[in-house]
Coordinates of C-alpha atoms in Angstrom, one line a residue:
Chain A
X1 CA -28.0 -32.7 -13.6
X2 CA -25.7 -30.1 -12.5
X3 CA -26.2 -26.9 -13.1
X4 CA -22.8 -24.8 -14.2
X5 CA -23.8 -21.4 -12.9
X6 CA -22.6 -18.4 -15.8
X7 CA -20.2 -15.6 -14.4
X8 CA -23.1 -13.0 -14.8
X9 CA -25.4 -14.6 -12.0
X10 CA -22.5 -15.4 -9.8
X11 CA -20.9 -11.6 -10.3
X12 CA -24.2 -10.4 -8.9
X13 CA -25.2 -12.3 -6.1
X14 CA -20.9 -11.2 -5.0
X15 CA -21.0 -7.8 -5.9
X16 CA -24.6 -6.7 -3.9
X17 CA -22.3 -7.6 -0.9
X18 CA -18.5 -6.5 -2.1
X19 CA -18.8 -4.5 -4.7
X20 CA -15.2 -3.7 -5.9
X21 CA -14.4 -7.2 -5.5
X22 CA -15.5 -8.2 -9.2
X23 CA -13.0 -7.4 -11.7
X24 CA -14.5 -8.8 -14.9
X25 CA -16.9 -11.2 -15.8
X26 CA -17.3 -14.1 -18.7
X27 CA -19.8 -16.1 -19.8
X28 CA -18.5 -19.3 -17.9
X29 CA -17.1 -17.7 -15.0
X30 CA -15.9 -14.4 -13.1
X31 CA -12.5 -12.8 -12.2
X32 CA -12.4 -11.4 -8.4
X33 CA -9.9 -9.2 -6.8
X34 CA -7.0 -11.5 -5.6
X35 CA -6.6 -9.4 -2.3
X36 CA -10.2 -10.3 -2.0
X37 CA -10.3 -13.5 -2.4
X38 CA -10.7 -14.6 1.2
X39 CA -13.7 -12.6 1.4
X40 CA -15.4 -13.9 -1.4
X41 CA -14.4 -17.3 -0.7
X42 CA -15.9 -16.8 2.7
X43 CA -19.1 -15.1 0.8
X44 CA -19.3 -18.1 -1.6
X45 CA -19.4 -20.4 1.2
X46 CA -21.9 -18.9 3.5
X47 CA -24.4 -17.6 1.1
X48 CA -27.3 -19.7 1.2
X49 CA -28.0 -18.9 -2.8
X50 CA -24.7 -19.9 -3.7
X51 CA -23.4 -22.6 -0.5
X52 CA -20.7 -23.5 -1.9
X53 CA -19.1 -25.9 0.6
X54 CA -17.2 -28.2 -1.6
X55 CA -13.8 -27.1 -3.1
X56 CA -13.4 -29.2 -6.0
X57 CA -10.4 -28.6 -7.7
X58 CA -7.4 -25.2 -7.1
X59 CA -5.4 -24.5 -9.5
X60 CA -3.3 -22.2 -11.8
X61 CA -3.1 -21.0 -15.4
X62 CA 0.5 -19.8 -16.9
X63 CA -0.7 -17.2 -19.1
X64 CA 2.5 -15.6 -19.9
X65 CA 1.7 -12.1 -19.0
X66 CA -0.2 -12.9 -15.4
X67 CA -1.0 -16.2 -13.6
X68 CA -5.0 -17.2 -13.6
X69 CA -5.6 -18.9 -9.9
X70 CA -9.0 -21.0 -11.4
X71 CA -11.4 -22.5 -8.2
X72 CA -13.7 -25.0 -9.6
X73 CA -16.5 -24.8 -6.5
X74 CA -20.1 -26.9 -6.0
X75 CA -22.7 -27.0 -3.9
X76 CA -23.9 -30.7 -3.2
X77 CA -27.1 -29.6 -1.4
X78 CA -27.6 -27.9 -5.2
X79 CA -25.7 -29.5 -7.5
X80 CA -24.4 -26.5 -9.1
X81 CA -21.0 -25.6 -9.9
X82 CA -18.8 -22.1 -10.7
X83 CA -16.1 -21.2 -11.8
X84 CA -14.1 -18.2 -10.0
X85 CA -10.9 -17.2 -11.1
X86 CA -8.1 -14.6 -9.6
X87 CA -5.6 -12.8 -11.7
X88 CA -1.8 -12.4 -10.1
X89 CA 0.1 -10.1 -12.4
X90 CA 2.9 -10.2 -10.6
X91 CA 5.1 -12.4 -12.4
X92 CA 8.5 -12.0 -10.1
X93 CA 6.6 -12.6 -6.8
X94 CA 3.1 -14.1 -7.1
X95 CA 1.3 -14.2 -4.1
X96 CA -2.3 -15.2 -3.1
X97 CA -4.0 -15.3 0.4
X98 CA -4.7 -18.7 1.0
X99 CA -8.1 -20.1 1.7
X100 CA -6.8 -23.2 3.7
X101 CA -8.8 -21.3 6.4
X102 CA -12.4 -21.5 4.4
X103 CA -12.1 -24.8 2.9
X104 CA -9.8 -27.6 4.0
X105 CA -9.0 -29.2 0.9
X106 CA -7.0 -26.5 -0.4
X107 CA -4.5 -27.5 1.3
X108 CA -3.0 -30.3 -0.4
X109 CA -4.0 -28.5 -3.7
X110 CA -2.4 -25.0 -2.6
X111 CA 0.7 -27.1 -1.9
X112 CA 0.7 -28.5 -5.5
X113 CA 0.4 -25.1 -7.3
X114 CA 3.4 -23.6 -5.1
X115 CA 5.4 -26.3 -6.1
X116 CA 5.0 -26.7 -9.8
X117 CA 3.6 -23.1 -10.8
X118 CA 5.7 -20.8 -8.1
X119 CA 2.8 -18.9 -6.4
X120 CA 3.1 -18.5 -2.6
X121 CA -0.5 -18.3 -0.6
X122 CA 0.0 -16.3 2.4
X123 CA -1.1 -17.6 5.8
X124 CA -1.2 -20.9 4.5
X125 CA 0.0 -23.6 7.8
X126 CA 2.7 -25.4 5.9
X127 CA 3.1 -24.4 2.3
X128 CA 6.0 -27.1 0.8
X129 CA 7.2 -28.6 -2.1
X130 CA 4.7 -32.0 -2.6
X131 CA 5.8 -33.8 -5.4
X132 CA 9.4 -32.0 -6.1
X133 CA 11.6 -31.2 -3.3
X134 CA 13.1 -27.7 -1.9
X135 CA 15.6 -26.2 -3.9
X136 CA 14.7 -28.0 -6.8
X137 CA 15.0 -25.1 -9.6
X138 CA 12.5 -23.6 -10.7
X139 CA 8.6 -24.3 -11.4
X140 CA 8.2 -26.5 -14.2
X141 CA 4.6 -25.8 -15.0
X142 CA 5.4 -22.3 -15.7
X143 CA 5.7 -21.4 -19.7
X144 CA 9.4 -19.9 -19.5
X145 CA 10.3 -22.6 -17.5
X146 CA 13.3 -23.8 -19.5
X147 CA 14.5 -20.5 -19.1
X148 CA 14.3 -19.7 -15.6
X149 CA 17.5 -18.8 -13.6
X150 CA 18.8 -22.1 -12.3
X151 CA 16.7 -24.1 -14.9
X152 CA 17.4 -26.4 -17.8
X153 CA 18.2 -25.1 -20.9
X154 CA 17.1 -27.3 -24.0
X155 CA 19.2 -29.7 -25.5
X156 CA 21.3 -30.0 -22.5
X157 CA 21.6 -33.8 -20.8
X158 CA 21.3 -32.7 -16.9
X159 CA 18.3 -33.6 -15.8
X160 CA 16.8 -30.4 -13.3
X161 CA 17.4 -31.1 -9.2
X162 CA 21.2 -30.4 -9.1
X163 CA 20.8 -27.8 -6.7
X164 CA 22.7 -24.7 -8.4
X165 CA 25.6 -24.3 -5.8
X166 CA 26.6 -28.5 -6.6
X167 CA 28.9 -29.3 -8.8
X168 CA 27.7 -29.8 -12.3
X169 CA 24.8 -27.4 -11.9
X170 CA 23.7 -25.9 -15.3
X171 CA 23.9 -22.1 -14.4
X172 CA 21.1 -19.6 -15.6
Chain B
X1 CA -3.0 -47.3 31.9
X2 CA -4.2 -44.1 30.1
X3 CA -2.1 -41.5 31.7
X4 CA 1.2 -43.4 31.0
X5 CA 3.2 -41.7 28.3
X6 CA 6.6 -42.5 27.0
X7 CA 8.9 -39.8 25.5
X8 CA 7.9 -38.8 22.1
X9 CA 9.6 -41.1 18.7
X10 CA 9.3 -41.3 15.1
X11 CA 9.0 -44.0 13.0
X12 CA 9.1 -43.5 9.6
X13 CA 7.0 -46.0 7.7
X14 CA 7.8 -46.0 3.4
X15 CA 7.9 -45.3 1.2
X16 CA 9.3 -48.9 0.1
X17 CA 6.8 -50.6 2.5
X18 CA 4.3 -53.1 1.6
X19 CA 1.4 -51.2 3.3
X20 CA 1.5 -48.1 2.2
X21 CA -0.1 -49.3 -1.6
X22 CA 2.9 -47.8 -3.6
X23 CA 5.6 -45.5 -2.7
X24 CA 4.1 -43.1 -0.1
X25 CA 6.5 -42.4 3.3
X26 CA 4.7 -41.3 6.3
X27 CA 6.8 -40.0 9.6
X28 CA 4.5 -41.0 12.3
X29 CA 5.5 -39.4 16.2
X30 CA 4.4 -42.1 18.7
X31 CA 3.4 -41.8 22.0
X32 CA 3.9 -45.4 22.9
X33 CA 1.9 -46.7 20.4
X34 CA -0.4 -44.0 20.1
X35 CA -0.3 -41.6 16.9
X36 CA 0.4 -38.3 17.9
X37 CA 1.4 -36.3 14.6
X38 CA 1.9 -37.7 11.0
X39 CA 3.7 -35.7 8.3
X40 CA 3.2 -37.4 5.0
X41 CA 6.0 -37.1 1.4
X42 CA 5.1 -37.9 -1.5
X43 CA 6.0 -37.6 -5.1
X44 CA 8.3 -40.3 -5.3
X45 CA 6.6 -41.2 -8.8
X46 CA 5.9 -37.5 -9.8
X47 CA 6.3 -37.9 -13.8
X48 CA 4.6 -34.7 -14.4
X49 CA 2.2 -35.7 -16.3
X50 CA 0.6 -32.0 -16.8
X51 CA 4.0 -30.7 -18.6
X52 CA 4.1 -33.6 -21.0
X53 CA 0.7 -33.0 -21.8
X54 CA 1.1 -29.5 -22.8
X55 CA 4.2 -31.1 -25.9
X56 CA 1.6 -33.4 -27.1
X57 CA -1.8 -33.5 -29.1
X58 CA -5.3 -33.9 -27.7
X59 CA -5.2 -37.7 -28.7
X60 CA -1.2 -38.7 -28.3
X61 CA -2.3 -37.7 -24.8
X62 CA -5.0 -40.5 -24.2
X63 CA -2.2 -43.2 -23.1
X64 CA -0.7 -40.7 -20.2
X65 CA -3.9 -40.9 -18.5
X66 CA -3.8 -45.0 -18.7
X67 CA -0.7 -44.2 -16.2
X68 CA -2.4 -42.4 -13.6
X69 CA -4.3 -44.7 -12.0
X70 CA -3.6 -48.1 -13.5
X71 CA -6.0 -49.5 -11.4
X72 CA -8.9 -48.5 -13.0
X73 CA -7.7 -47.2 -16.7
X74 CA -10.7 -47.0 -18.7
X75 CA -12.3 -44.4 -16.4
X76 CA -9.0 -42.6 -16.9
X77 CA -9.4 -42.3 -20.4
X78 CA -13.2 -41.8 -20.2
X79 CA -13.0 -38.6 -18.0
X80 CA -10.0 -37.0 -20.3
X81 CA -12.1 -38.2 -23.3
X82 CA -14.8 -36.2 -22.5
X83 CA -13.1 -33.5 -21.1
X84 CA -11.4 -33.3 -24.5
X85 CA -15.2 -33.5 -26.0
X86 CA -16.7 -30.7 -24.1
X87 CA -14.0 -28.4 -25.1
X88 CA -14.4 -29.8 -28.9
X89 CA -18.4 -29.8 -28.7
X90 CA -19.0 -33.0 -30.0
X91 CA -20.1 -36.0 -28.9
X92 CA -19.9 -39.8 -29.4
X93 CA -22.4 -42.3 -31.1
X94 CA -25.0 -44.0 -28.5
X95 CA -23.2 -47.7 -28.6
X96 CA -19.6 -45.9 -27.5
X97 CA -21.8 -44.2 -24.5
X98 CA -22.9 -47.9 -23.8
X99 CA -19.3 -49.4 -24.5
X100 CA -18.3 -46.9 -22.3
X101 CA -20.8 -47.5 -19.3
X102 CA -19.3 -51.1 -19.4
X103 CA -16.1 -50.8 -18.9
X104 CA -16.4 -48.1 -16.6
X105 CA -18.4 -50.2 -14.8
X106 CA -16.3 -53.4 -15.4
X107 CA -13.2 -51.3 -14.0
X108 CA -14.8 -50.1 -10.8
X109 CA -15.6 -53.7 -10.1
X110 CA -11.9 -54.4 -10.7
X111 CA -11.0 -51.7 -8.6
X112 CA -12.8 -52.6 -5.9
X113 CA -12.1 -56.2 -5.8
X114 CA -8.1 -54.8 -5.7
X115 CA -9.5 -52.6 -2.7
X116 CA -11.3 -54.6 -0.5
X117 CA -8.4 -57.3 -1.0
X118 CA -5.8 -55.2 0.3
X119 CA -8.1 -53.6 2.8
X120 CA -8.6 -57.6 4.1
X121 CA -4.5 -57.8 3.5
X122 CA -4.0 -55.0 5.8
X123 CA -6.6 -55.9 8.6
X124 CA -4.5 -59.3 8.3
X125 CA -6.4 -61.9 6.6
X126 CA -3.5 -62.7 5.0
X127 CA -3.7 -62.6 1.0
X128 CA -6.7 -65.5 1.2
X129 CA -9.6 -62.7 0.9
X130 CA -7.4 -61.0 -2.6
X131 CA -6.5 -64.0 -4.0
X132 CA -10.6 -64.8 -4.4
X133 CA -11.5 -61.4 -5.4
X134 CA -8.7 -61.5 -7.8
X135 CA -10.1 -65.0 -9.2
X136 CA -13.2 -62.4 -10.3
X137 CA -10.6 -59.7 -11.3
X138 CA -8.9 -61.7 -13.9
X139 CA -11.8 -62.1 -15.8
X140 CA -12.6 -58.7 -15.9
X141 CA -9.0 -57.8 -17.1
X142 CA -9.7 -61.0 -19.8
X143 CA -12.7 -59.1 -20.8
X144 CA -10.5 -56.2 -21.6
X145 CA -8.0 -58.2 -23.4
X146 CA -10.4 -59.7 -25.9
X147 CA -11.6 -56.0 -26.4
X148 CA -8.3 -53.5 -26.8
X149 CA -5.6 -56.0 -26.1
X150 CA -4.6 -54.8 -22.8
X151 CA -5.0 -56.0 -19.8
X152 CA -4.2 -52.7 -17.5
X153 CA -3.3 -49.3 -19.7
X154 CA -6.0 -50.1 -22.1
X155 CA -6.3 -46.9 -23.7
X156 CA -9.3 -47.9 -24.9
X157 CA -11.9 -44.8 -25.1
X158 CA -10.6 -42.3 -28.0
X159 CA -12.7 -38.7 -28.1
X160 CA -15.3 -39.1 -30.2
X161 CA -15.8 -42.7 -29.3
X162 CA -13.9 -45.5 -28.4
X163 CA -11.1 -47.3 -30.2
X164 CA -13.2 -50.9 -31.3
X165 CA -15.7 -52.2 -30.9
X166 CA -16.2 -55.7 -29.1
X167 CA -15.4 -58.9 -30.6
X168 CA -18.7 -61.7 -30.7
X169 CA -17.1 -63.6 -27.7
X170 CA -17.2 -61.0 -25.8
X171 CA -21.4 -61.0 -25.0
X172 CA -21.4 -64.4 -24.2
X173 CA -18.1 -64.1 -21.7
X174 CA -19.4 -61.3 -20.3
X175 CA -22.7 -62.6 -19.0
X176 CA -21.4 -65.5 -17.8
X177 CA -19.3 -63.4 -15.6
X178 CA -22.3 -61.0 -14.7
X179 CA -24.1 -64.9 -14.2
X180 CA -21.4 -65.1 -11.5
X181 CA -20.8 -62.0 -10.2
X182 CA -23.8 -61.7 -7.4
X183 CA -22.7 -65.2 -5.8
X184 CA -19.0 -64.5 -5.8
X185 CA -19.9 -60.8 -4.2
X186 CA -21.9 -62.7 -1.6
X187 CA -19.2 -65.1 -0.9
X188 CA -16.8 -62.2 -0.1
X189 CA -19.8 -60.4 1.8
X190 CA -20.2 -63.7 4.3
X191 CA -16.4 -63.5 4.5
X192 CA -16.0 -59.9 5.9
X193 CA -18.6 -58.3 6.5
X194 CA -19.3 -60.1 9.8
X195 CA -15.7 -61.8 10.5
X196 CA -14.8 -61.1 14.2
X197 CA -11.1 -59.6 13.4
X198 CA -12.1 -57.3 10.9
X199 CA -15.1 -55.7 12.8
X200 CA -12.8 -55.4 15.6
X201 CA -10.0 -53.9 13.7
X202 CA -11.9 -51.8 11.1
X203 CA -15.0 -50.3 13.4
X204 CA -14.6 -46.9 14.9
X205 CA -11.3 -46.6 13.4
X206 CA -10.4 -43.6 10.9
X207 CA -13.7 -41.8 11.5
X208 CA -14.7 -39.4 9.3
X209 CA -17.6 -36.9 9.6
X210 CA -19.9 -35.6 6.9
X211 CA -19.1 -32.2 7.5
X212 CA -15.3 -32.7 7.7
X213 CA -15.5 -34.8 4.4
X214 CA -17.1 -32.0 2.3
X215 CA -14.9 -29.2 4.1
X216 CA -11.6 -31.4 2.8
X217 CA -13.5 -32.5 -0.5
X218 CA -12.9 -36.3 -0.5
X219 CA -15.3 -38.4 -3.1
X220 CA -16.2 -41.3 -3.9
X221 CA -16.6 -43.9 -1.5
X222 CA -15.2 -42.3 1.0
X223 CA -17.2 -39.4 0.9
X224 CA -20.5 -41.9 1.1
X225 CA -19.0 -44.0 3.8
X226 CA -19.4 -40.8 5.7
X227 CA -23.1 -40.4 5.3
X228 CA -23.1 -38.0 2.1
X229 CA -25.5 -39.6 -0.8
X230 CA -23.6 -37.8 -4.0
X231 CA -22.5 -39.9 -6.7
X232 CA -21.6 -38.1 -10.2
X233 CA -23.6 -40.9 -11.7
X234 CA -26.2 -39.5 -10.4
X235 CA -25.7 -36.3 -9.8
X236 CA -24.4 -35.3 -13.2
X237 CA -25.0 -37.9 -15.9
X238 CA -22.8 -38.6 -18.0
X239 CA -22.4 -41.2 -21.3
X240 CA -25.7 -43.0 -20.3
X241 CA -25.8 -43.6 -16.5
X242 CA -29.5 -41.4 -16.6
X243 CA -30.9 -44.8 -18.3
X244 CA -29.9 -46.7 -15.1
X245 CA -31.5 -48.0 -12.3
X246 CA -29.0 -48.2 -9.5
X247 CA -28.9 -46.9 -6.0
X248 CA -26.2 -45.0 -4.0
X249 CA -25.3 -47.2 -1.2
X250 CA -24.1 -45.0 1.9
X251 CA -22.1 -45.6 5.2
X252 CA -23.4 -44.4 8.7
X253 CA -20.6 -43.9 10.9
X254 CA -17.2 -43.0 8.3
X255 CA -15.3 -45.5 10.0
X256 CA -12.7 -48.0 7.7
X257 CA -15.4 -51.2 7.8
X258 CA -18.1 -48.3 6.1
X259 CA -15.9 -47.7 3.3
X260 CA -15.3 -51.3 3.0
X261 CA -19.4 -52.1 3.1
X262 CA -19.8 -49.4 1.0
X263 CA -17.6 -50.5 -2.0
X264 CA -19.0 -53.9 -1.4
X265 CA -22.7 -52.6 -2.3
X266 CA -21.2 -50.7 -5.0
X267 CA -20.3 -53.6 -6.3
X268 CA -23.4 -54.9 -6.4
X269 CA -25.2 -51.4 -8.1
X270 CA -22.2 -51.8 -10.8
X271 CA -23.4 -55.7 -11.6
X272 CA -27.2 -54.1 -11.7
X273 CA -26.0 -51.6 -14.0
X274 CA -23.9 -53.6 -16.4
X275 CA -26.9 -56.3 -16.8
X276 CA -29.0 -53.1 -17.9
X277 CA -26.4 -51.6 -20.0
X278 CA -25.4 -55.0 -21.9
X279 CA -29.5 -55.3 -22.6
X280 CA -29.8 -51.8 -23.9
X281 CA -26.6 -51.4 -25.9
X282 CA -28.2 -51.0 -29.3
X283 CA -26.0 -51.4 -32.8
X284 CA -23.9 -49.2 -34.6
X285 CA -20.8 -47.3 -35.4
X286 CA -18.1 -47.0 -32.3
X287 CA -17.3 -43.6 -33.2
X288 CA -17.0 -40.5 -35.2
X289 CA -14.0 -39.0 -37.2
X290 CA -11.8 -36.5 -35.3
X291 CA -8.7 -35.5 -37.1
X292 CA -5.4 -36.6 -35.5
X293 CA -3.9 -33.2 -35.1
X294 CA -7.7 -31.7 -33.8
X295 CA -7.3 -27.8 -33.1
X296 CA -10.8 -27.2 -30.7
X297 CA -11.7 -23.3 -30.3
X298 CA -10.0 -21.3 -28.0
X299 CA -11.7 -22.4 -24.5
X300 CA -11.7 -24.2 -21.4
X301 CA -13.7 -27.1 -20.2
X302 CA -14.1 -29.3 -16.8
X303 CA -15.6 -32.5 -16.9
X304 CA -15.6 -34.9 -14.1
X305 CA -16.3 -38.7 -14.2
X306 CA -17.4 -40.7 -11.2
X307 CA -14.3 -43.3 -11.2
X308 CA -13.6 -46.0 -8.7
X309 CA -11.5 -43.6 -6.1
X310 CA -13.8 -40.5 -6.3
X311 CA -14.4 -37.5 -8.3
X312 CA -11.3 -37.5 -11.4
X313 CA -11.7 -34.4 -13.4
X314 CA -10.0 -32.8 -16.0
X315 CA -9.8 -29.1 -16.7
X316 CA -8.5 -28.2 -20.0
X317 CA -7.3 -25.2 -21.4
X318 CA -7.2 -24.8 -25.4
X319 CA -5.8 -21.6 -27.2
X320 CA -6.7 -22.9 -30.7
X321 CA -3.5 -24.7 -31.1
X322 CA -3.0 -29.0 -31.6
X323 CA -1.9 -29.1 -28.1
X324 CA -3.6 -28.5 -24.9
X325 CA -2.7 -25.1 -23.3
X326 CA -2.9 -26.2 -19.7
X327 CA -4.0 -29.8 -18.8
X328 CA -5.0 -30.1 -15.0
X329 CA -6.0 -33.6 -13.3
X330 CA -8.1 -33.2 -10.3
X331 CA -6.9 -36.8 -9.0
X332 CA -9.4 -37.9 -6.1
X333 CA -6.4 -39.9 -4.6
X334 CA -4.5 -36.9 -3.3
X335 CA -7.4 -34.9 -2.6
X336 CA -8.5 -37.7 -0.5
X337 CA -5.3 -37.7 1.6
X338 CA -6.8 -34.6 3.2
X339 CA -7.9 -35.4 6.3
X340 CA -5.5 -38.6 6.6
X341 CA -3.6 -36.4 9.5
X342 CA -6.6 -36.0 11.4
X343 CA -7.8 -39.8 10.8
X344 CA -4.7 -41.0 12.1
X345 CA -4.3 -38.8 15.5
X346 CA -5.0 -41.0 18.2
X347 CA -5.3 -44.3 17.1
X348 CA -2.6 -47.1 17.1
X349 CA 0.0 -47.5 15.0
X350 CA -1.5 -50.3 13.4
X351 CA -4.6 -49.1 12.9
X352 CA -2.5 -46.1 10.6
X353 CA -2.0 -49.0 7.9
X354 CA -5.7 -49.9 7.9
X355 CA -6.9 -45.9 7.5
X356 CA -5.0 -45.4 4.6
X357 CA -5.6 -48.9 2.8
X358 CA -9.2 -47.9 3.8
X359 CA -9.0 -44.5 1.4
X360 CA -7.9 -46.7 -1.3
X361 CA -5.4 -44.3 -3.2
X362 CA -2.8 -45.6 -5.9
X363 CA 0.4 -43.3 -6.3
X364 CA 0.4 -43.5 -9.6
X365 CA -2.4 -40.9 -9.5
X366 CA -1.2 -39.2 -6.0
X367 CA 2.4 -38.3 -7.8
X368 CA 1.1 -37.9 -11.3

């Protein structure tokens, strides 16, 4: 059975080796420095306690006041699982370094949080738009999205991709 | 004839084409007929599935996931189901854990019969190898009919339980089919596992380490066809699948004909497990009272099934309220188009259509 690992044990075993790079720590999972975060994904990789060498799921959490970047990582040899998150307070320009370099499938999934949340990962090969396409306005998984500059408002019949300087655009 | 090259050209290939499985476009730059570079687009059936989620309850949401991959539905609805039930902290009565074993099971042998039919369409054998797995596939789908009324979206499992249970002709139609099933799986086995074109179209082609399957996080068979024994059946139990005997069939070399063997033999575990699940499957009620509008605590939960493609979690956010705060799909299609690019790179243009038939992805869950 896998074993979900609690933020406590995880914090430790991360901050013997960078210690400023915990911020906070819950029962389920723990916060790290988002400048960090290559670091600890490389520490969370290579540790042998922790060998986490499978990425399962990248992704991000509108909470209004900051963005949560949540990593969902396992070790197969271990069958354990933990829960990391980042927090990007940022809201005008979030930006993350990306970890394409430490595991390979956060590429497709960096990709999909840049295009429907907004936040850039730095030093990632060939950030894009996956499922929506450029200049398509605004990030529709974002909680104010209806209100973004060059979004829809409600109530209004356009449907969003009418790139703002068209004709017909609905204008922020 | 190695060192010949021709100038550089691109073909695009989608995303209205036959062999890409749906609506994915790939640009591929040929040398001659070699692969050099391929740039993949998708999204053509992006419904956002994630935003509607967060407009509507915990249980209006249930038929979305039908839509994802409507290839294999009822794991779909399983793995939101009990993503929904971690977060609520309840769980369902012991028949719904067996009803649900079935047709998860049921639908991965529907799945793969869809699979290793295209697969055979793509390595040309011509529609005759789909047309008999799909003889075996209606059945399945008839099974499903008699039990929620629907053949593909069955939005069948509810949280807390499942929607019915099965009607009395469903036993007896179901073991006849499982009285079937090993004969018609060795019928397809004599017809492709050793056939001369496939082996010579499918072997070596798309290889795929262990390593580089774990660094780009494909699952399912995929990730097994490279050598890697994890199955979330296995490796985190869920429902019932502790109570079954069944054994994680691997691949040896990654190549497309391993992925193919391998969800043959999975095939075979999945007829295993459903004769031990029908004989098991005690009586009683389906499944428990959860209010329409539910309101679980303020939370998050992941919970991951084992469904025909790969790993298909679901990580839910709840801040009290009737509606999910953030719903996020971890769809094993698109992760699995990972390390497509580097499958591709140096084989023939031809063999591009087999590699991705091989992965097995629907759009429907790529796009979401």
């Amino acid at each position: 059975m896998s074993r979900y690992l609690g933020g406590k044990e995880v914090a430790e075993r991360i901050a013997r080796l960078l210690p400023e790079a915990v911020v906070d720590v819950a029962p389920q999972w723990v916060v790290v420095d988002p400048t960090k975060l290559l670091a600890v994904g490389r520490l969370l990789k290579d540790d042998p306690e922790l060998d986490c060498r499978y990425l399962i799921s990248l992704t991000a959490v509108d909470r209004i006041d900051h963005f949560d970047l949540v990593y969902h990582l396992a070790s197969l040899a271990k069958n354990h699982v933990i829960v990391v998150k980042a927090r990007l307070l940022d809201r005008e320009k979030p930006e993350a370094p990306s970890l394409t370099a430490i595991w390979r499938a956060a590429d497709l999934q960096e990709c999909e949080v840049y295009d429907l949340m907004g936040i850039r990962f730095s030093g990632h090969p060939s950030l894009r738009r996956v499922f929506l396409w450029e200049g398509f306005a605004g990030y529709p998984l974002r909680k104010d999205y209806l209100n973004m500059p060059g979004g829809v408002k409600p109530g209004l019949p356009l449907f969003p991709g009418v790139r703002p300087d068209e004709e017909g655009a609905v204008d922020g | 004839m190695a060192d010949v090259h021709s100038e550089p050209f691109v073909i695009n290939l989608g995303p209205q084409h036959p062999s890409t499985h749906g609506v994915f476009r790939m640009r591929l730059t040929l040398d001659g007929e070699r692969v050099l570079d391929m740039d993949m687009t998708v999204g053509y059936l992006h419904r956002s599935t994630e935003k509607l989620a967060e407009e509507r309850t915990y249980i209006q949401n249930i038929p979305f996931t039908d839509r994802m991959d409507y290839l294999s539905a009822m794991t779909n609805n399983l793995a939101y189901c009990l993503a929904a039930e971690k977060l609520l902290g309840i769980e369902a009565p012991e028949r719904a854990q067996y009803l649900r074993v079935i047709m998860s099971e049921l639908q991965r042998l529907a799945n793969h019969a869809m699979a290793i039919g295209a697969f055979a369409n793509d390595c040309g054998a011509w529609q005759t190898p789909l047309m008999y797995m799909f003889r075996e596939r209606e059945k399945i789908l008839d099974l499903f009919e008699m039990t929620c009324g629907a053949r593909l979206t069955t939005n069948y499992v509810r949280i807390g339980g499942v929607s019915f249970d099965v009607p009395p002709e469903f036993v007896p139609a179901m073991t006849a089919l499982l009285a079937e099933m090993p004969r018609r799986i060795e019928e397809y086995a004599s017809l492709l596992t050793e056939n001369e074109i496939l082996l010579a179209r499918a072997r070596d082609v798309g290889v795929l380490s262990a390593a580089d399957a774990i660094d780009c996080a494909v699952s399912g068979p995929m990730l097994r066809a490279s050598g890697v024994a994890w199955d979330l059946r296995k490796a985190e139990p869920y429902c019932v699948y502790d109570r079954m005997d069944f054994d994680i069939p691997i691949g040896v070399n990654g190549d497309c004909y391993d992925r193919m063997v391998v969800r043959l033999e999975e095939m075979r575990q999945s007829v295993r497990i459903l004769e031990q699940a029908l004989a098991q499957m005690p009586q009683g009620p389906v499944k428990i009272n959860v209010p329409l509008a539910v309101r679980p605590p303020v939370g998050e939960a992941y919970a991951r099934v084992e469904s025909p493609k790969g790993e298909l979690g679901f990580y839910l956010v709840s801040d009290g309220g009737p509606t999910p705060y953030r719903f996020k799909i971890r769809s094993p299609s698109y992760i699995n188009l990972t390390p497509l690019k580097q499958m591709m790179v140096g084989h023939n243009v031809a063999d591009a259509v087999i590699i991705l038939g091989s992965i097995d992805i629907v759009l429907g869950e790529v796009d979401r």
